[in-house]
Short mmCIF file of C-alpha atoms in Angstrom, two decimals:
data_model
loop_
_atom_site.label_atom_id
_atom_site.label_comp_id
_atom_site.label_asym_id
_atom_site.label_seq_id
_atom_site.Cartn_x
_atom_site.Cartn_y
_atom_site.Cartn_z
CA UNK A 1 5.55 25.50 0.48
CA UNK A 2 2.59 27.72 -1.34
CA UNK A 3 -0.38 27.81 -0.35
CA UNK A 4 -1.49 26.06 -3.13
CA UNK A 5 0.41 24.02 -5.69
CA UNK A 6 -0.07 25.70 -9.01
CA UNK A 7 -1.13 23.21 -12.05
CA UNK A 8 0.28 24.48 -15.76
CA UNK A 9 -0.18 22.71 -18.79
CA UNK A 10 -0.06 18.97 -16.86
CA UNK A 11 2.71 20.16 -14.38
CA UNK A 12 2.20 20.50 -10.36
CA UNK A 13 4.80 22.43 -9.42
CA UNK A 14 5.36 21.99 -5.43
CA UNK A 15 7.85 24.71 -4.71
CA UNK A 16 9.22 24.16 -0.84
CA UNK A 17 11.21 26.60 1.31
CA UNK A 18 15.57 25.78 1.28
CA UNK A 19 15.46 24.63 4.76
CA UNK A 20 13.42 21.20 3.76
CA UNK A 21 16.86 20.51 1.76
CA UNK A 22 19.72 21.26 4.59
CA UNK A 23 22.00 18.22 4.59
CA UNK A 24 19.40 16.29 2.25
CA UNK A 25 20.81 13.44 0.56
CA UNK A 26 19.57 12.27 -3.13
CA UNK A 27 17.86 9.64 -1.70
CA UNK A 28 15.72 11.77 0.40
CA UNK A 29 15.21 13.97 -2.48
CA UNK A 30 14.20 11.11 -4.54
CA UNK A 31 11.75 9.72 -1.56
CA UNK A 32 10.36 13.11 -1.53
CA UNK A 33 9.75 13.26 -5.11
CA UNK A 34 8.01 9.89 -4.72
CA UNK A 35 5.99 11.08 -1.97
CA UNK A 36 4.63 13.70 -3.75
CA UNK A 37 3.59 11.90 -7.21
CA UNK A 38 2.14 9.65 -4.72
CA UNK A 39 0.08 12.90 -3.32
CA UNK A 40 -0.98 14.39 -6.70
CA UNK A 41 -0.58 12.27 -9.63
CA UNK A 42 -4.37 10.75 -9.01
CA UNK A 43 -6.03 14.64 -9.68
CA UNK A 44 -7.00 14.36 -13.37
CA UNK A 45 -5.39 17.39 -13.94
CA UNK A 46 -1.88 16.78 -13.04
CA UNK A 47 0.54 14.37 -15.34
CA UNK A 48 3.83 15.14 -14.19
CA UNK A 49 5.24 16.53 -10.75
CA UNK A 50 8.33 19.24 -10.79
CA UNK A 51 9.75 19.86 -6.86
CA UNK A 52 11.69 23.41 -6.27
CA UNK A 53 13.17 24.54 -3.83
CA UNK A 54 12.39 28.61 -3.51
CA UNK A 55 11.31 28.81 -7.30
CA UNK A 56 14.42 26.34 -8.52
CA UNK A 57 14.00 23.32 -9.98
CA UNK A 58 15.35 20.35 -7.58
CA UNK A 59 18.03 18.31 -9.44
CA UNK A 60 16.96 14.72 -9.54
CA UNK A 61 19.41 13.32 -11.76
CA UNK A 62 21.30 10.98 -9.13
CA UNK A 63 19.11 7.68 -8.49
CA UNK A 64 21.36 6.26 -5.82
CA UNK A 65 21.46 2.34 -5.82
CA UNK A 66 19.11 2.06 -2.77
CA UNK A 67 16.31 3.77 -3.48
CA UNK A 68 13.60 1.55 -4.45
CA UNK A 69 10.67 2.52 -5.91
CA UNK A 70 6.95 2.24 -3.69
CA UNK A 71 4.71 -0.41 -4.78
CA UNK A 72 1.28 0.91 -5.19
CA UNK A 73 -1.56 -0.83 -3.61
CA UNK A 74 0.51 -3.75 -2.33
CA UNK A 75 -1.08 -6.75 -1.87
CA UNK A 76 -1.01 -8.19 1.46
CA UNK A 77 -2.39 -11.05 4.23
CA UNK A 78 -5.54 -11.86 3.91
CA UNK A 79 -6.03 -10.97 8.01
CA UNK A 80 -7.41 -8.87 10.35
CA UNK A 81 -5.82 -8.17 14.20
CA UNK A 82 -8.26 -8.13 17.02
CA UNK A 83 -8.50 -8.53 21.05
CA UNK A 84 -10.63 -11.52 22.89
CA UNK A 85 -10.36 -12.38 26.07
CA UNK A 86 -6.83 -10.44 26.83
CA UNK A 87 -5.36 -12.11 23.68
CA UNK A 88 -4.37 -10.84 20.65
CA UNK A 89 -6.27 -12.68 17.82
CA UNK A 90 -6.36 -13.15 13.97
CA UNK A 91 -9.58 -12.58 12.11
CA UNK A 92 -9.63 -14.74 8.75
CA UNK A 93 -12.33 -16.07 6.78
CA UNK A 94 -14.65 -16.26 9.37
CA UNK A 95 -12.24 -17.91 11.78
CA UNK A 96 -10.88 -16.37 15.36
CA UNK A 97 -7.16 -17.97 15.65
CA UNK A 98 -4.95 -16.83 18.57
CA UNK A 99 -2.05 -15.20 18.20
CA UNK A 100 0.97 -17.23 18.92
CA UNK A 101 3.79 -16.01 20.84
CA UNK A 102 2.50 -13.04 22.10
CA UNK A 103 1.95 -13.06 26.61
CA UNK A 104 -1.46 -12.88 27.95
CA UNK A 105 -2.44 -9.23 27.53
CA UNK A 106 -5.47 -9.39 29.95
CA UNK A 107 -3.46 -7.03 32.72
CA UNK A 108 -3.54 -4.71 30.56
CA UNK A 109 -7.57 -4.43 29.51
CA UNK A 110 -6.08 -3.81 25.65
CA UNK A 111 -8.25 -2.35 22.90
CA UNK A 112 -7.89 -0.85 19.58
CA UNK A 113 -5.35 -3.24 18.05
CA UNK A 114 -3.30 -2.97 14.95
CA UNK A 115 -0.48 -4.98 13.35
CA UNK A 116 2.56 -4.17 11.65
CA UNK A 117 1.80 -3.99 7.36
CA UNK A 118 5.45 -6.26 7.40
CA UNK A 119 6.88 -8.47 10.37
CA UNK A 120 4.85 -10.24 13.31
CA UNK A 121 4.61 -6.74 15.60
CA UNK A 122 1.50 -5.09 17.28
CA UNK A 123 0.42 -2.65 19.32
CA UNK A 124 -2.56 -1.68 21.06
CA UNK A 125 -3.98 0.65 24.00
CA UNK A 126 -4.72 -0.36 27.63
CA UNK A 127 -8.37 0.10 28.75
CA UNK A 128 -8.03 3.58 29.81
CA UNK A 129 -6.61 4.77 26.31
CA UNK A 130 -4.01 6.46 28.74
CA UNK A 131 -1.00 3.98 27.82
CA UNK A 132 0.38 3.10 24.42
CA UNK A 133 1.46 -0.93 24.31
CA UNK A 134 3.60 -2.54 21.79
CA UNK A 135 4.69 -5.95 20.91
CA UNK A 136 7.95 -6.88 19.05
CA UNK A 137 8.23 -10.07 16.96
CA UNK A 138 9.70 -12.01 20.22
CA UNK A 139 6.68 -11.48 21.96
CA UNK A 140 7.76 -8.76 24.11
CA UNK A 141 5.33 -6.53 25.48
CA UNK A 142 6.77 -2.72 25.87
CA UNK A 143 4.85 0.47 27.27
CA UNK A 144 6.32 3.17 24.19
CA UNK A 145 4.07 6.31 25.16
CA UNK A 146 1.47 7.61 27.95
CA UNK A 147 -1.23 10.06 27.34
CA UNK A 148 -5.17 10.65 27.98
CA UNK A 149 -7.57 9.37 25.62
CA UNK A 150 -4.91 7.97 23.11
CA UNK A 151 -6.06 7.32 19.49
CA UNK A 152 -6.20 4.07 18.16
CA UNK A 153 -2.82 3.10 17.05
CA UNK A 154 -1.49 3.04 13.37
CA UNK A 155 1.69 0.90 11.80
CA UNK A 156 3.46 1.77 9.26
CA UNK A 157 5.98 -0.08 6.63
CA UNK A 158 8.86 1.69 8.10
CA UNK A 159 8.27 -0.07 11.61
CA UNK A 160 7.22 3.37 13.41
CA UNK A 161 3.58 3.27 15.57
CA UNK A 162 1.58 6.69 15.38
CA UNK A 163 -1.18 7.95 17.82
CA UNK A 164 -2.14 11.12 19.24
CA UNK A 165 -2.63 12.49 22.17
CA UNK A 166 -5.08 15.44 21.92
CA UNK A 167 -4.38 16.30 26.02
CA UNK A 168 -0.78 17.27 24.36
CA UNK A 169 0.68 20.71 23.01
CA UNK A 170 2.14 18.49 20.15
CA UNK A 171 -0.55 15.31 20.01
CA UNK A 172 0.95 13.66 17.50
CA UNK A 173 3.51 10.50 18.93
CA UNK A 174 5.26 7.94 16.81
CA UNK A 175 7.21 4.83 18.31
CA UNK A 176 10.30 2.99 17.12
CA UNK A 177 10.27 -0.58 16.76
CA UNK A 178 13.69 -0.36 18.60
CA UNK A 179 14.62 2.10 20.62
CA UNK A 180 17.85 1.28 20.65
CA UNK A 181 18.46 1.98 17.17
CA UNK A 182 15.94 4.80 16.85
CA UNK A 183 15.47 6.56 20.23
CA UNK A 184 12.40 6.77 22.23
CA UNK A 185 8.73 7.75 21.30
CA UNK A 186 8.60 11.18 20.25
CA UNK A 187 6.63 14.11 19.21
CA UNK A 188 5.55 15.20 15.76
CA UNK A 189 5.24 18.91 15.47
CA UNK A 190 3.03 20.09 13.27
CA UNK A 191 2.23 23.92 12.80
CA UNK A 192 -1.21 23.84 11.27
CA UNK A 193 -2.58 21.30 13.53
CA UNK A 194 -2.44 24.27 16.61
CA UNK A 195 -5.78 24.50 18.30
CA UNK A 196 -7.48 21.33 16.39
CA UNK A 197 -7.96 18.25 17.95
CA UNK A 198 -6.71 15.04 16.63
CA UNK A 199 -10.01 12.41 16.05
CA UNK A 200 -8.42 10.02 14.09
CA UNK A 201 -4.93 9.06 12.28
CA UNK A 202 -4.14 6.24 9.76
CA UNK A 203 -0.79 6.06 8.06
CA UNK A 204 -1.03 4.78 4.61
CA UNK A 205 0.62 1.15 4.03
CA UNK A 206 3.66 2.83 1.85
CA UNK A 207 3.70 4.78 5.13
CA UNK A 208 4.33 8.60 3.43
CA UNK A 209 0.93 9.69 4.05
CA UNK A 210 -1.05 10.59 6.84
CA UNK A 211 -5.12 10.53 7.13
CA UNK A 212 -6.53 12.81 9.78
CA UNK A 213 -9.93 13.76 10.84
CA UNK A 214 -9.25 16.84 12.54
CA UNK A 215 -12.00 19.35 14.57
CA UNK A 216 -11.76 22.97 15.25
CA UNK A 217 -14.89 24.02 17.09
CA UNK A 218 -17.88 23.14 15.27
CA UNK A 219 -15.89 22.20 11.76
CA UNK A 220 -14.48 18.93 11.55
CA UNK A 221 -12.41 18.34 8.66
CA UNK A 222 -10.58 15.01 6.63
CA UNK A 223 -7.20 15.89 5.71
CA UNK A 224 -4.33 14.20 3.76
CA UNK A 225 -0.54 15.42 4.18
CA UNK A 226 2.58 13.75 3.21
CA UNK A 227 4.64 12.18 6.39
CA UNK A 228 8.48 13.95 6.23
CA UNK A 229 11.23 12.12 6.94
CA UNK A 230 15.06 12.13 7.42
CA UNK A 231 17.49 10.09 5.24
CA UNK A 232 17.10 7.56 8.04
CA UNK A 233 13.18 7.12 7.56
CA UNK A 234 12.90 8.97 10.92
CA UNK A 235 9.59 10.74 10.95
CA UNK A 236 9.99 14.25 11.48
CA UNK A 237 6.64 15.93 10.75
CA UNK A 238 3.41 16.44 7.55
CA UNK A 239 3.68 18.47 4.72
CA UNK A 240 3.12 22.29 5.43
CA UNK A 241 0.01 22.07 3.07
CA UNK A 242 -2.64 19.19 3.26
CA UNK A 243 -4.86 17.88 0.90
CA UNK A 244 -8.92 18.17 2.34
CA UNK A 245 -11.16 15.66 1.44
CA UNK A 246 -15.10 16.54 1.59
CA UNK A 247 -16.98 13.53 2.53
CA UNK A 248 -21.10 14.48 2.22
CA UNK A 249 -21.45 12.21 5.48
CA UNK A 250 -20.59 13.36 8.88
CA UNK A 251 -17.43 12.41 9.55
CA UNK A 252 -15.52 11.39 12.92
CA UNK A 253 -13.39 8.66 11.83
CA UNK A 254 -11.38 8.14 8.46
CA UNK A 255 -9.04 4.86 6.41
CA UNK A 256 -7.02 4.09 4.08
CA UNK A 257 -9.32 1.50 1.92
CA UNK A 258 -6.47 1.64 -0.61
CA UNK A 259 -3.87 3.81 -1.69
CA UNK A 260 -6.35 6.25 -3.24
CA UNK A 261 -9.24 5.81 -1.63
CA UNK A 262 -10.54 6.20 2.04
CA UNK A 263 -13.70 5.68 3.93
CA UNK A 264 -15.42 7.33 6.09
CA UNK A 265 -18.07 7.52 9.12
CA UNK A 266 -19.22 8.97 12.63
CA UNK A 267 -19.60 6.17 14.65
CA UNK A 268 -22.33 5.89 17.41
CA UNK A 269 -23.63 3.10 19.62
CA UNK A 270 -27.07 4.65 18.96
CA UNK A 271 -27.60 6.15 15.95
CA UNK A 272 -27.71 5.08 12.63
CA UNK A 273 -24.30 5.45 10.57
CA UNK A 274 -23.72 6.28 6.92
CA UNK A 275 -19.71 5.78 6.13
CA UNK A 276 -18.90 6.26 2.59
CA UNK A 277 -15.85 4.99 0.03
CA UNK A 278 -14.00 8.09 -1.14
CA UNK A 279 -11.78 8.32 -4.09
CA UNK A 280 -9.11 10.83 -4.85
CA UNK A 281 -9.98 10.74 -8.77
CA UNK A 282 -13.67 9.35 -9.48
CA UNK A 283 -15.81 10.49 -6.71
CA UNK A 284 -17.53 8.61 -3.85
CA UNK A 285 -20.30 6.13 -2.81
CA UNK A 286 -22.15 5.94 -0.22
CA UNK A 287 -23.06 2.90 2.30
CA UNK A 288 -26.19 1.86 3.42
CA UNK A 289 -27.04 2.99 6.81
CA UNK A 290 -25.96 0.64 9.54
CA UNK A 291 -27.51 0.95 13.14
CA UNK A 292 -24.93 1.43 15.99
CA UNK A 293 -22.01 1.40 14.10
CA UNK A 294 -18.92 1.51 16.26
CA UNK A 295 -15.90 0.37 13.74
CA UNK A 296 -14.92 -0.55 10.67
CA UNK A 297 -12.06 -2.47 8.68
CA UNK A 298 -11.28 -2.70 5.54
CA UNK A 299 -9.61 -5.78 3.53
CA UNK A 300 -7.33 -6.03 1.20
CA UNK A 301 -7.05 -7.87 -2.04
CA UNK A 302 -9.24 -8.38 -5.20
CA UNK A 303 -12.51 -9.82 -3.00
CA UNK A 304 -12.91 -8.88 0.11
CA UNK A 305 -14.84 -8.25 2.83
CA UNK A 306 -15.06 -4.41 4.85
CA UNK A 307 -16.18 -5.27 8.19
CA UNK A 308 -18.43 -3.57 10.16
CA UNK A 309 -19.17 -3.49 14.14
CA UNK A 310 -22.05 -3.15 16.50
CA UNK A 311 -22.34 -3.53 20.21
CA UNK A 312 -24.17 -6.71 18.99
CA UNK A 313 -22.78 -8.23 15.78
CA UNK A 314 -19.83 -8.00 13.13
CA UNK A 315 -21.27 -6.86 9.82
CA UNK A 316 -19.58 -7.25 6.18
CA UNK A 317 -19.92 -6.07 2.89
CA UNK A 318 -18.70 -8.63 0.44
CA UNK A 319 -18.31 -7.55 -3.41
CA UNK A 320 -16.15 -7.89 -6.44
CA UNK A 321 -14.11 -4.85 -8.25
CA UNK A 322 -15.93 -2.88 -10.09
CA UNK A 323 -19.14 -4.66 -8.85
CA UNK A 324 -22.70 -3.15 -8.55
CA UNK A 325 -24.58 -5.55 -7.02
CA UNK A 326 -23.29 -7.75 -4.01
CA UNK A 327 -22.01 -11.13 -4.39
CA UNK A 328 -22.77 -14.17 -2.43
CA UNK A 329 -20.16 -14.46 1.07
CA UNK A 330 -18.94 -17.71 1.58
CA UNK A 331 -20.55 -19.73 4.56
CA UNK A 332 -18.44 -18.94 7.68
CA UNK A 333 -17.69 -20.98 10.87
CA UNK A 334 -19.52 -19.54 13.57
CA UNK A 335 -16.47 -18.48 16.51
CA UNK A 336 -17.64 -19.60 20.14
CA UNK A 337 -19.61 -17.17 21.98
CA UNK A 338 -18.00 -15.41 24.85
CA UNK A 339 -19.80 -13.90 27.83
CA UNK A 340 -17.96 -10.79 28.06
CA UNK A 341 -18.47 -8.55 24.79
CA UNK A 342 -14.80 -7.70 24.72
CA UNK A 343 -13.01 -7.98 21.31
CA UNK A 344 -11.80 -5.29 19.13
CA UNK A 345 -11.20 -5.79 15.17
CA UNK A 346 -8.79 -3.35 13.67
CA UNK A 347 -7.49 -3.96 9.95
CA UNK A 348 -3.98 -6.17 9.55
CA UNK A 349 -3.69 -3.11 6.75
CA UNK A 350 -5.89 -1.32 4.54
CA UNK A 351 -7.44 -2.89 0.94
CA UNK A 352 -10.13 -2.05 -1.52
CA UNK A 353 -12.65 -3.69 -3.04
CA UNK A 354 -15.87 -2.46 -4.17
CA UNK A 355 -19.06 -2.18 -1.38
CA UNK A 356 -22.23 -3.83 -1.70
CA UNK A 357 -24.88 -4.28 1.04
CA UNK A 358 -24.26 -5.11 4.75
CA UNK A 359 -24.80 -8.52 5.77
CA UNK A 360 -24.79 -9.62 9.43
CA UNK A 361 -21.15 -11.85 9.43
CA UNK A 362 -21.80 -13.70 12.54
CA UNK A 363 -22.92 -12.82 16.34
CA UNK A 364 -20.04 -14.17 17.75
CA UNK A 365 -20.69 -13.03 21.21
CA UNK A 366 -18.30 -10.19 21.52
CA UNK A 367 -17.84 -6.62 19.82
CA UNK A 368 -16.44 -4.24 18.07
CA UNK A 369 -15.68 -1.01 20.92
CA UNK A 370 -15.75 2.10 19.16
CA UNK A 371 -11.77 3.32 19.11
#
C-alpha cells in the first residue's frame, strides 16, 4: 500500500500491492472493502472508498450470500469481567456476581481479565504476566501462549484472543477458541512494528481493527491499523500503513470507547492521571485529573458509566450522550470488603457515552492492578 492514501474529490483511494489478492475470494474482498470504509469513512474529507490493487480498480461486483454486513457500534451486555479472590466475576450496576461455571482460578494468581464480545469465554494472565490463560464456554481452563510480561488480553468477535509479548521477535500472539479447528496460538508479523515495543493492544468489537500504543525510544505513539485476515477469518497480520492518533496527554495505555472513538491515559500508582476521549471526526476532551490511576473501562450503551481504578477505590464517570454536565449515578450496593486488594476490572467490551466528572463508585476493598 502507499504511503499515504490519496483523497480526490470525496474518494480515498487505498491502492494495495497484487500479493494481498493471491487466492482471495469475493468475500474477502468484500470484508476488506468493509474494513477499510470502517478505517476512513469517519475523516470529513472522505465520502466514498475505491480499493486497487497496483493502480486497478478491485472488482466488487459479486456480494456472495454470506457476507454480512458489520454492525456499527453494536450494542451489547450491560457488564464488566473482573478477578476477586481467584474467581472470575461480573461487574454490573454496582453489584460483584461470580461467574458461574468457570473452576477456581486462584492457582493461577490471574489478572487482567477480559471476556469474549459474543459467547460465555475468557481469558486472563497468571500473576507473573508470563502465561496466557483461557476459558471456553464449558468452563475449561487452557494455557494458549507463554511469554514475559504479557499484555493484557483482548477478545475479539471472531473468537481469536490477542496479546503481545514484547520479549518476542514477533510480539504480537493471537489464540483460537479451538485449536482443533484453527491450530495453535500463533504469531502476527508485522513489518513496521520492528524495534517498537508493544504497550498496549485492544481489538475493536467488529474485531478488524487494532489499537496500539507503541514506543520507540523516547516517542511513544497511538496507532490504528486494520487486522488482515484469510477467507477463514484467520488473522494473518495489520495493514502496511496505520492510522496515528495524537492524544495531547501522555499516553501509555489506549481503548476502544466506541467504534470511533478511543481513550486514553498513562497510568501511575503515584501520580496524577489525565486520560482523554478521542474521536476520529470531532476532536477530543479531556478528563479531570484522577490521582493514582491504574485502569480504566469503558461501558457500553446509551448511559453508562467509564470506570476508573486506584490502589484504593473504583471511580466512575456517569453522563448522558451528548451531555455537558454530569448526571446523578444511581445509588449502588456496596460489594463486601475483602482483605486482600486483589481484583482486576477489565471491560466485557468497549461503549461510549459522554464523560462528566469522577465520582468515587464504592471502596469495595479490593483494586484495580494496573495491566
Amino acid at each position: 500500500m502507499r504511503p499515504a492514501v490519496p483523497v480526490k474529490d470525496g474518494t480515498a483511494t487505498v491502492d494495495l500491492n497484487a500479493e494481498t489478492f493471491v487466492d482471495s475470494t469475493d468475500l474477502a474482498k468484500q470484508l476488506m472493502q468493509q474494513q477499510l470504509v470502517a478505517s476512513l469513512d469517519e475523516l470529513t474529507s472522505v465520502e466514498r472508498v475505491q480499493m486497487q490493487s497496483e493502480e486497478a480498480d478491485v472488482n466488487l461486483e459479486q456480494v456472495p450470500p454470506e457476507f454480512e454486513k458489520a454492525e456499527r457500534n453494536p450494542s451489547t451486555p450491560d457488564t464488566l469481567i473482573g478477578i476477586d479472590e481467584g474467581s472470575l466475576v461480573y461487574v454490573k450496576g454496582g453489584s460483584v456476581i461470580p461467574v458461574g461455571g468457570v473452576p477456581d482460578l486462584s492457582e493461577y494468581s490471574p489478572r487482567d481479565s477480559a471476556m469474549s464480545p459474543v459467547g460465555n469465554r475468557y481469558a486472563f494472565l497468571n500473576g507473573k504476566r508470563s502465561a496466557l490463560m483461557t476459558v471456553d464456554e464449558n468452563g475449561r481452563v487452557r494455557q494458549v501462549a507463554t511469554g514475559t510480561n504479557l499484555l493484557r488480553p483482548s477478545m475479539d468477535v471472531a473468537g481469536w484472543t490477542w496479546t503481545a509479548d514484547n520479549s518476542a521477535k514477533t510480539p504480537i500472539l493471537v489464540a483460537p477458541a479451538d485449536p482443533a479447528v484453527s491450530g495453535e496460538t500463533r504469531p502476527i508479523s508485522v513489518d513496521w512494528l520492528k524495534g517498537q515495543q508493544v504497550q498496549s493492544l485492544r481489538i475493536s468489537r467488529d474485531g478488524a481493527r487494532a489499537l496500539l500504543v507503541v514506543r520507540d525510544g523516547s516517542q511513544t505513539r497511538v496507532l490504528v491499523s486494520g487486522v488482515v485476515r484469510d477467507a477463514d477469518g484467520v488473522p494473518r497480520g495489520l495493514s502496511e500503513h496505520p492510522m496515528e492518533i495524537f492524544p495531547s496527554v501522555p499516553v501509555n495505555t489506549a481503548l476502544w470507547n466506541s467504534d470511533q472513538s478511543i481513550i486514553v491515559a498513562r497510568f501511575s500508582r503515584t501520580e496524577s492521571v489525565e486520560a482523554e476521549l478521542l474521536t476520529f471526526s470531532s476532536g477530543s476532551e479531556p478528563f479531570s485529573p484522577l490521582l493514582g490511576m491504574v485502569s480504566l473501562a469503558a461501558g457500553p450503551g446509551d448511559r453508562r458509566p467509564v470506570y476508573a481504578g486506584t490502589p484504593e477505590d473504583l471511580h466512575t464517570r456517569w453522563a448522558t450522550p451528548g451531555a455537558s454536565s454530569m448526571t446523578s449515578p444511581p445509588t449502588c450496593p456496596t460489594p463486601a470488603n475483602h482483605p486482600q486488594p486483589a481484583a482486576v476490572l477489565a471491560p466485557a467490551v468497549p461503549g461510549q457515552c459522554t464523560l462528566a466528572p469522577w465520582v468515587p463508585r464504592w471502596r469495595p476493598g479490593w483494586t484495580v492492578p494496573c495491566p
